[in-house]
Amino acid sequence: MNPGSKRLRITLDTNVLFSAVAFGKDRPPLKVLELVRKGKIEAVISPFILEELRRNLIGKAGWEESRFLAFEKELKRHIFLITPKSRLSVIQRVDADNRILECALDAEADVLVTGNMKDIRPIGSFQGIKILTPKEFLDCYFPGE
């Protein structure tokens, strides 16, 4: 990015956020989230992504509701929350994955960072939005981070 240019805007999908907080430990998803926390990039998610994250952290990672609420409060200090107006049906196999694309589209994201290798990542790009894994995102935009 050139000095004076707008900050890079990304959408983080649910599995990237889940991996960052459930597994952490210097892995690419946590590194991406740390860049957001440091203000180096803007991140945008939707209520759908936040609710899916809540369900997964409570149901799969064994978090208590109170722990999630504390995390959600901290997360909202660093991440923009939008309610997408677009309705897409690009992904046929799992319709819920379209909610992730809708968020990236309406957020005018530069990049959708995903760990979904079955349905989202294979698209490659969508209406000018690059679709990358956390590692690809770091390699492309923040090599050496």
PDB file of C-alpha atoms in Angstrom:
ATOM      1  CA  MET A   1       0.000   0.000   0.000  1.00  0.00           C
ATOM      2  CA  ASN A   2       1.246   3.460  -0.776  1.00  0.00           C
ATOM      3  CA  PRO A   3       1.357   6.154   1.897  1.00  0.00           C
ATOM      4  CA  GLY A   4      -1.842   8.143   1.850  1.00  0.00           C
ATOM      5  CA  SER A   5      -3.859   5.366   0.258  1.00  0.00           C
ATOM      6  CA  LYS A   6      -6.896   3.938   1.980  1.00  0.00           C
ATOM      7  CA  ARG A   7      -6.424   1.165   4.465  1.00  0.00           C
ATOM      8  CA  LEU A   8      -6.916  -2.355   3.220  1.00  0.00           C
ATOM      9  CA  ARG A   9     -10.432  -3.605   4.053  1.00  0.00           C
ATOM     10  CA  ILE A  10     -11.113  -7.279   4.588  1.00  0.00           C
ATOM     11  CA  THR A  11     -13.949  -9.547   5.588  1.00  0.00           C
ATOM     12  CA  LEU A  12     -13.010 -12.403   7.892  1.00  0.00           C
ATOM     13  CA  ASP A  13     -15.147 -15.474   7.579  1.00  0.00           C
ATOM     14  CA  THR A  14     -16.300 -17.460  10.577  1.00  0.00           C
ATOM     15  CA  ASN A  15     -13.705 -20.196  10.392  1.00  0.00           C
ATOM     16  CA  VAL A  16     -10.815 -17.713  10.307  1.00  0.00           C
ATOM     17  CA  LEU A  17     -12.113 -15.989  13.445  1.00  0.00           C
ATOM     18  CA  PHE A  18     -12.779 -19.355  15.098  1.00  0.00           C
ATOM     19  CA  SER A  19      -9.279 -20.623  14.279  1.00  0.00           C
ATOM     20  CA  ALA A  20      -7.703 -17.388  15.502  1.00  0.00           C
ATOM     21  CA  VAL A  21      -9.295 -17.554  18.940  1.00  0.00           C
ATOM     22  CA  ALA A  22      -9.722 -21.304  19.438  1.00  0.00           C
ATOM     23  CA  PHE A  23      -6.290 -22.398  18.195  1.00  0.00           C
ATOM     24  CA  GLY A  24      -4.216 -19.166  18.115  1.00  0.00           C
ATOM     25  CA  LYS A  25      -0.544 -19.845  18.753  1.00  0.00           C
ATOM     26  CA  ASP A  26       1.184 -17.821  16.041  1.00  0.00           C
ATOM     27  CA  ARG A  27      -0.886 -19.359  13.236  1.00  0.00           C
ATOM     28  CA  PRO A  28      -1.954 -17.302  10.189  1.00  0.00           C
ATOM     29  CA  PRO A  29      -5.573 -16.699  11.347  1.00  0.00           C
ATOM     30  CA  LEU A  30      -4.351 -15.197  14.629  1.00  0.00           C
ATOM     31  CA  LYS A  31      -1.720 -13.132  12.798  1.00  0.00           C
ATOM     32  CA  VAL A  32      -4.448 -11.657  10.575  1.00  0.00           C
ATOM     33  CA  LEU A  33      -6.613 -10.863  13.617  1.00  0.00           C
ATOM     34  CA  GLU A  34      -3.619  -9.208  15.302  1.00  0.00           C
ATOM     35  CA  LEU A  35      -3.143  -6.951  12.247  1.00  0.00           C
ATOM     36  CA  VAL A  36      -6.773  -5.897  12.679  1.00  0.00           C
ATOM     37  CA  ARG A  37      -6.283  -5.275  16.401  1.00  0.00           C
ATOM     38  CA  LYS A  38      -3.197  -3.147  15.650  1.00  0.00           C
ATOM     39  CA  GLY A  39      -5.205  -1.044  13.160  1.00  0.00           C
ATOM     40  CA  LYS A  40      -3.089  -2.026  10.160  1.00  0.00           C
ATOM     41  CA  ILE A  41      -6.168  -3.219   8.262  1.00  0.00           C
ATOM     42  CA  GLU A  42      -9.934  -2.703   8.529  1.00  0.00           C
ATOM     43  CA  ALA A  43     -12.069  -5.755   9.060  1.00  0.00           C
ATOM     44  CA  VAL A  44     -15.810  -6.027   8.494  1.00  0.00           C
ATOM     45  CA  ILE A  45     -18.128  -8.830   9.567  1.00  0.00           C
ATOM     46  CA  SER A  46     -21.891  -9.265   9.728  1.00  0.00           C
ATOM     47  CA  PRO A  47     -24.300 -10.333  12.477  1.00  0.00           C
ATOM     48  CA  PHE A  48     -24.532 -13.686  10.642  1.00  0.00           C
ATOM     49  CA  ILE A  49     -20.768 -14.237  10.985  1.00  0.00           C
ATOM     50  CA  LEU A  50     -20.817 -13.140  14.630  1.00  0.00           C
ATOM     51  CA  GLU A  51     -23.710 -15.485  15.483  1.00  0.00           C
ATOM     52  CA  GLU A  52     -22.094 -18.391  13.642  1.00  0.00           C
ATOM     53  CA  LEU A  53     -18.880 -17.698  15.572  1.00  0.00           C
ATOM     54  CA  ARG A  54     -20.802 -17.655  18.865  1.00  0.00           C
ATOM     55  CA  ARG A  55     -22.445 -21.001  18.114  1.00  0.00           C
ATOM     56  CA  ASN A  56     -19.132 -22.587  17.126  1.00  0.00           C
ATOM     57  CA  LEU A  57     -17.118 -21.279  20.068  1.00  0.00           C
ATOM     58  CA  ILE A  58     -19.780 -22.383  22.530  1.00  0.00           C
ATOM     59  CA  GLY A  59     -20.671 -25.664  20.811  1.00  0.00           C
ATOM     60  CA  LYS A  60     -17.282 -26.806  19.488  1.00  0.00           C
ATOM     61  CA  ALA A  61     -14.698 -25.055  21.664  1.00  0.00           C
ATOM     62  CA  GLY A  62     -16.660 -25.280  24.911  1.00  0.00           C
ATOM     63  CA  TRP A  63     -16.755 -21.562  25.648  1.00  0.00           C
ATOM     64  CA  GLU A  64     -19.220 -20.245  28.203  1.00  0.00           C
ATOM     65  CA  GLU A  65     -21.657 -17.578  26.981  1.00  0.00           C
ATOM     66  CA  SER A  66     -20.043 -15.025  29.321  1.00  0.00           C
ATOM     67  CA  ARG A  67     -16.618 -15.668  27.782  1.00  0.00           C
ATOM     68  CA  PHE A  68     -18.037 -15.148  24.313  1.00  0.00           C
ATOM     69  CA  LEU A  69     -19.785 -11.914  25.334  1.00  0.00           C
ATOM     70  CA  ALA A  70     -16.509 -10.540  26.715  1.00  0.00           C
ATOM     71  CA  PHE A  71     -14.717 -11.536  23.497  1.00  0.00           C
ATOM     72  CA  GLU A  72     -17.505 -10.032  21.363  1.00  0.00           C
ATOM     73  CA  LYS A  73     -17.219  -6.718  23.210  1.00  0.00           C
ATOM     74  CA  GLU A  74     -13.451  -6.629  22.603  1.00  0.00           C
ATOM     75  CA  LEU A  75     -13.874  -7.705  18.977  1.00  0.00           C
ATOM     76  CA  LYS A  76     -16.353  -4.908  18.258  1.00  0.00           C
ATOM     77  CA  ARG A  77     -13.703  -2.380  19.319  1.00  0.00           C
ATOM     78  CA  HIS A  78     -11.626  -3.422  16.300  1.00  0.00           C
ATOM     79  CA  ILE A  79     -14.033  -4.801  13.704  1.00  0.00           C
ATOM     80  CA  PHE A  80     -16.848  -3.052  11.855  1.00  0.00           C
ATOM     81  CA  LEU A  81     -20.229  -4.758  11.907  1.00  0.00           C
ATOM     82  CA  ILE A  82     -22.551  -4.310   8.918  1.00  0.00           C
ATOM     83  CA  THR A  83     -25.879  -5.811   7.955  1.00  0.00           C
ATOM     84  CA  PRO A  84     -25.626  -6.754   4.272  1.00  0.00           C
ATOM     85  CA  LYS A  85     -28.492  -5.815   1.975  1.00  0.00           C
ATOM     86  CA  SER A  86     -27.326  -7.964  -0.953  1.00  0.00           C
ATOM     87  CA  ARG A  87     -28.787 -11.417  -1.430  1.00  0.00           C
ATOM     88  CA  LEU A  88     -26.631 -13.867  -3.358  1.00  0.00           C
ATOM     89  CA  SER A  89     -26.951 -17.470  -4.443  1.00  0.00           C
ATOM     90  CA  VAL A  90     -23.495 -17.983  -5.929  1.00  0.00           C
ATOM     91  CA  ILE A  91     -22.656 -21.013  -3.775  1.00  0.00           C
ATOM     92  CA  GLN A  92     -25.159 -23.794  -4.291  1.00  0.00           C
ATOM     93  CA  ARG A  93     -23.865 -26.525  -1.949  1.00  0.00           C
ATOM     94  CA  VAL A  94     -24.067 -24.538   1.319  1.00  0.00           C
ATOM     95  CA  ASP A  95     -26.345 -21.524   1.058  1.00  0.00           C
ATOM     96  CA  ALA A  96     -25.042 -20.086   4.344  1.00  0.00           C
ATOM     97  CA  ASP A  97     -21.684 -19.481   2.626  1.00  0.00           C
ATOM     98  CA  ASN A  98     -23.462 -16.890   0.479  1.00  0.00           C
ATOM     99  CA  ARG A  99     -23.935 -14.818   3.667  1.00  0.00           C
ATOM    100  CA  ILE A 100     -20.128 -14.504   3.852  1.00  0.00           C
ATOM    101  CA  LEU A 101     -19.927 -13.296   0.233  1.00  0.00           C
ATOM    102  CA  GLU A 102     -22.777 -10.845   0.877  1.00  0.00           C
ATOM    103  CA  CYS A 103     -20.853  -9.325   3.770  1.00  0.00           C
ATOM    104  CA  ALA A 104     -17.661  -8.939   1.724  1.00  0.00           C
ATOM    105  CA  LEU A 105     -19.595  -7.426  -1.181  1.00  0.00           C
ATOM    106  CA  ASP A 106     -21.577  -4.905   0.871  1.00  0.00           C
ATOM    107  CA  ALA A 107     -18.506  -4.040   2.966  1.00  0.00           C
ATOM    108  CA  GLU A 108     -16.679  -3.206  -0.275  1.00  0.00           C
ATOM    109  CA  ALA A 109     -13.876  -5.434   0.985  1.00  0.00           C
ATOM    110  CA  ASP A 110     -10.640  -5.691  -0.930  1.00  0.00           C
ATOM    111  CA  VAL A 111     -10.147  -9.253   0.302  1.00  0.00           C
ATOM    112  CA  LEU A 112     -12.293 -11.990   1.782  1.00  0.00           C
ATOM    113  CA  VAL A 113     -10.062 -14.029   4.093  1.00  0.00           C
ATOM    114  CA  THR A 114     -11.389 -17.570   4.372  1.00  0.00           C
ATOM    115  CA  GLY A 115     -10.437 -21.020   5.500  1.00  0.00           C
ATOM    116  CA  ASN A 116     -13.330 -22.558   3.547  1.00  0.00           C
ATOM    117  CA  MET A 117     -11.467 -24.622   0.965  1.00  0.00           C
ATOM    118  CA  LYS A 118     -14.549 -26.437  -0.390  1.00  0.00           C
ATOM    119  CA  ASP A 119     -16.858 -23.662  -1.481  1.00  0.00           C
ATOM    120  CA  ILE A 120     -15.487 -20.147  -0.948  1.00  0.00           C
ATOM    121  CA  ARG A 121     -11.728 -20.212  -1.640  1.00  0.00           C
ATOM    122  CA  PRO A 122     -12.071 -22.005  -5.024  1.00  0.00           C
ATOM    123  CA  ILE A 123     -14.026 -19.000  -6.354  1.00  0.00           C
ATOM    124  CA  GLY A 124     -10.716 -17.069  -6.328  1.00  0.00           C
ATOM    125  CA  SER A 125     -12.324 -13.647  -6.628  1.00  0.00           C
ATOM    126  CA  PHE A 126     -15.827 -12.254  -6.634  1.00  0.00           C
ATOM    127  CA  GLN A 127     -16.816  -8.906  -8.146  1.00  0.00           C
ATOM    128  CA  GLY A 128     -13.314  -7.522  -7.626  1.00  0.00           C
ATOM    129  CA  ILE A 129     -12.846  -9.015  -4.149  1.00  0.00           C
ATOM    130  CA  LYS A 130      -9.848 -11.330  -3.837  1.00  0.00           C
ATOM    131  CA  ILE A 131     -10.571 -14.522  -1.923  1.00  0.00           C
ATOM    132  CA  LEU A 132      -7.524 -15.759  -0.037  1.00  0.00           C
ATOM    133  CA  THR A 133      -6.614 -18.048   2.844  1.00  0.00           C
ATOM    134  CA  PRO A 134      -5.043 -16.396   5.889  1.00  0.00           C
ATOM    135  CA  LYS A 135      -1.582 -17.578   4.798  1.00  0.00           C
ATOM    136  CA  GLU A 136      -2.088 -16.330   1.232  1.00  0.00           C
ATOM    137  CA  PHE A 137      -3.325 -12.999   2.582  1.00  0.00           C
ATOM    138  CA  LEU A 138      -0.256 -12.585   4.806  1.00  0.00           C
ATOM    139  CA  ASP A 139       2.128 -13.646   2.027  1.00  0.00           C
ATOM    140  CA  CYS A 140       0.533 -11.207  -0.409  1.00  0.00           C
ATOM    141  CA  TYR A 141       0.010  -8.123   1.778  1.00  0.00           C
ATOM    142  CA  PHE A 142       2.223  -8.559   4.847  1.00  0.00           C
ATOM    143  CA  PRO A 143       5.218 -10.719   3.925  1.00  0.00           C
ATOM    144  CA  GLY A 144       7.454 -11.174   6.919  1.00  0.00           C
ATOM    145  CA  GLU A 145       4.743 -10.451   9.509  1.00  0.00           C
TER     146      GLU A 145
END
